[in-house]
Amino acid sequence: MLRITDARTGEPVDVRRALTRVHVHVPGDDASALRVLLVADVLARALDLDGVPALLVADPPTALRARADDLGIRPTEAAGAGGAAGAGRQVLRVAGTGEPAGDGVGVEVAPVTGPEAPAASGTTLRLALLRLPRRTPVALDAPALAEADETLGAWRAAVAGWATRPSRPIPEDARQALRTAWEDDLDVPAVLAVLRAVEGADDLPDGARFETFAYADRLLGLELTRQIGAPA
């Protein structure tokens, strides 16, 4: 079960398996607002993986919505969609540090600092924004983007190679490690650490590595299977 630290109280809260409205507060269109929307997207993905129906609610400015599309962030519903919170429903509110809180569990996202390289692709930028805990500020600079781009290139090439090998099930310890990571306050950096461990493990068949990366990408949204079938 997903557990989130409520920004209002500092206490962990278990997210019930019930219809959940993820409200996103994004008044601007800068990189910090984009990170808030991205965290909300990953949160909704985590709920989906847990079998929890989730509705992502936001009214982002047009420029931010275009940037969100480039990062593969799911479409959002207008604030009036789906009705208000009520019996059987719960609300998670995702906002930047210091933003006003409403009812429901508060999910805090720290700001982005540093110059943003305009040449960064959507998934490169997505990984660069996901590499640190959501409550830690992210320095979005050229080295961070270059590291993210290099990691994506290496992982996609590896996944494409593993896809040619016989399929094997996800090792149960890897599956549990992934779920433990994202269910613990949406700890995406811990998810990335599990993938690095799976990549470097000597005792795993390549088919199991492939299935593990494909499964984790349902949360990460990094298009790790993009190069499957591409010319060598």
Coordinates of N, CA and C in Angstrom, one line a residue, residues 5 21 33 61 63 77 97 103 111 114 126 134 145 148 156 191 202 218 221 231:
T5 N 4.0 11.0 2.9 CA 4.2 11.9 4.0 C 3.3 13.1 3.8
R21 N -8.6 11.3 -6.2 CA -8.4 12.5 -7.0 C -7.1 13.1 -6.7
A33 N 7.1 24.2 -11.9 CA 5.7 23.8 -12.1 C 5.7 22.5 -12.9
P61 N -1.3 26.1 -17.3 CA -1.3 27.0 -18.4 C -1.0 26.3 -19.8
A63 N 1.2 26.7 -22.1 CA 2.7 26.5 -22.3 C 3.1 25.3 -21.5
E77 N -7.7 16.4 -16.0 CA -9.1 16.8 -16.1 C -9.2 18.2 -15.4
T97 N 6.8 23.6 -2.8 CA 7.1 23.9 -1.4 C 6.5 25.3 -1.2
D103 N -7.9 20.7 1.4 CA -8.2 19.5 2.1 C -7.5 18.3 1.4
P111 N 11.5 22.9 -5.5 CA 11.7 23.6 -6.8 C 12.8 23.1 -7.6
G114 N 18.7 26.3 -11.4 CA 19.7 26.3 -12.5 C 19.2 26.5 -13.9
R126 N 12.7 14.3 -18.2 CA 11.9 13.6 -17.2 C 12.8 12.8 -16.2
R134 N 11.5 13.8 -4.2 CA 10.6 14.9 -4.6 C 10.7 16.1 -3.7
L145 N 21.6 16.9 -17.2 CA 20.9 16.5 -18.4 C 21.7 15.5 -19.2
A148 N 21.6 12.2 -17.5 CA 20.3 11.5 -17.7 C 20.2 11.0 -19.2
R156 N 18.2 1.9 -22.7 CA 17.4 1.5 -23.9 C 18.2 0.4 -24.7
V191 N 13.7 3.4 -6.7 CA 13.4 2.6 -7.9 C 14.5 2.5 -8.9
D202 N 25.0 -10.5 -11.6 CA 25.6 -11.5 -12.4 C 24.8 -12.7 -12.5
R218 N 6.5 1.2 -16.2 CA 5.1 1.6 -16.1 C 5.0 2.7 -15.1
G221 N 7.9 5.9 -16.8 CA 7.5 6.5 -18.1 C 8.6 7.0 -18.9
P231 N 17.1 -1.0 -35.9 CA 18.4 -1.4 -36.6 C 19.6 -1.2 -35.6

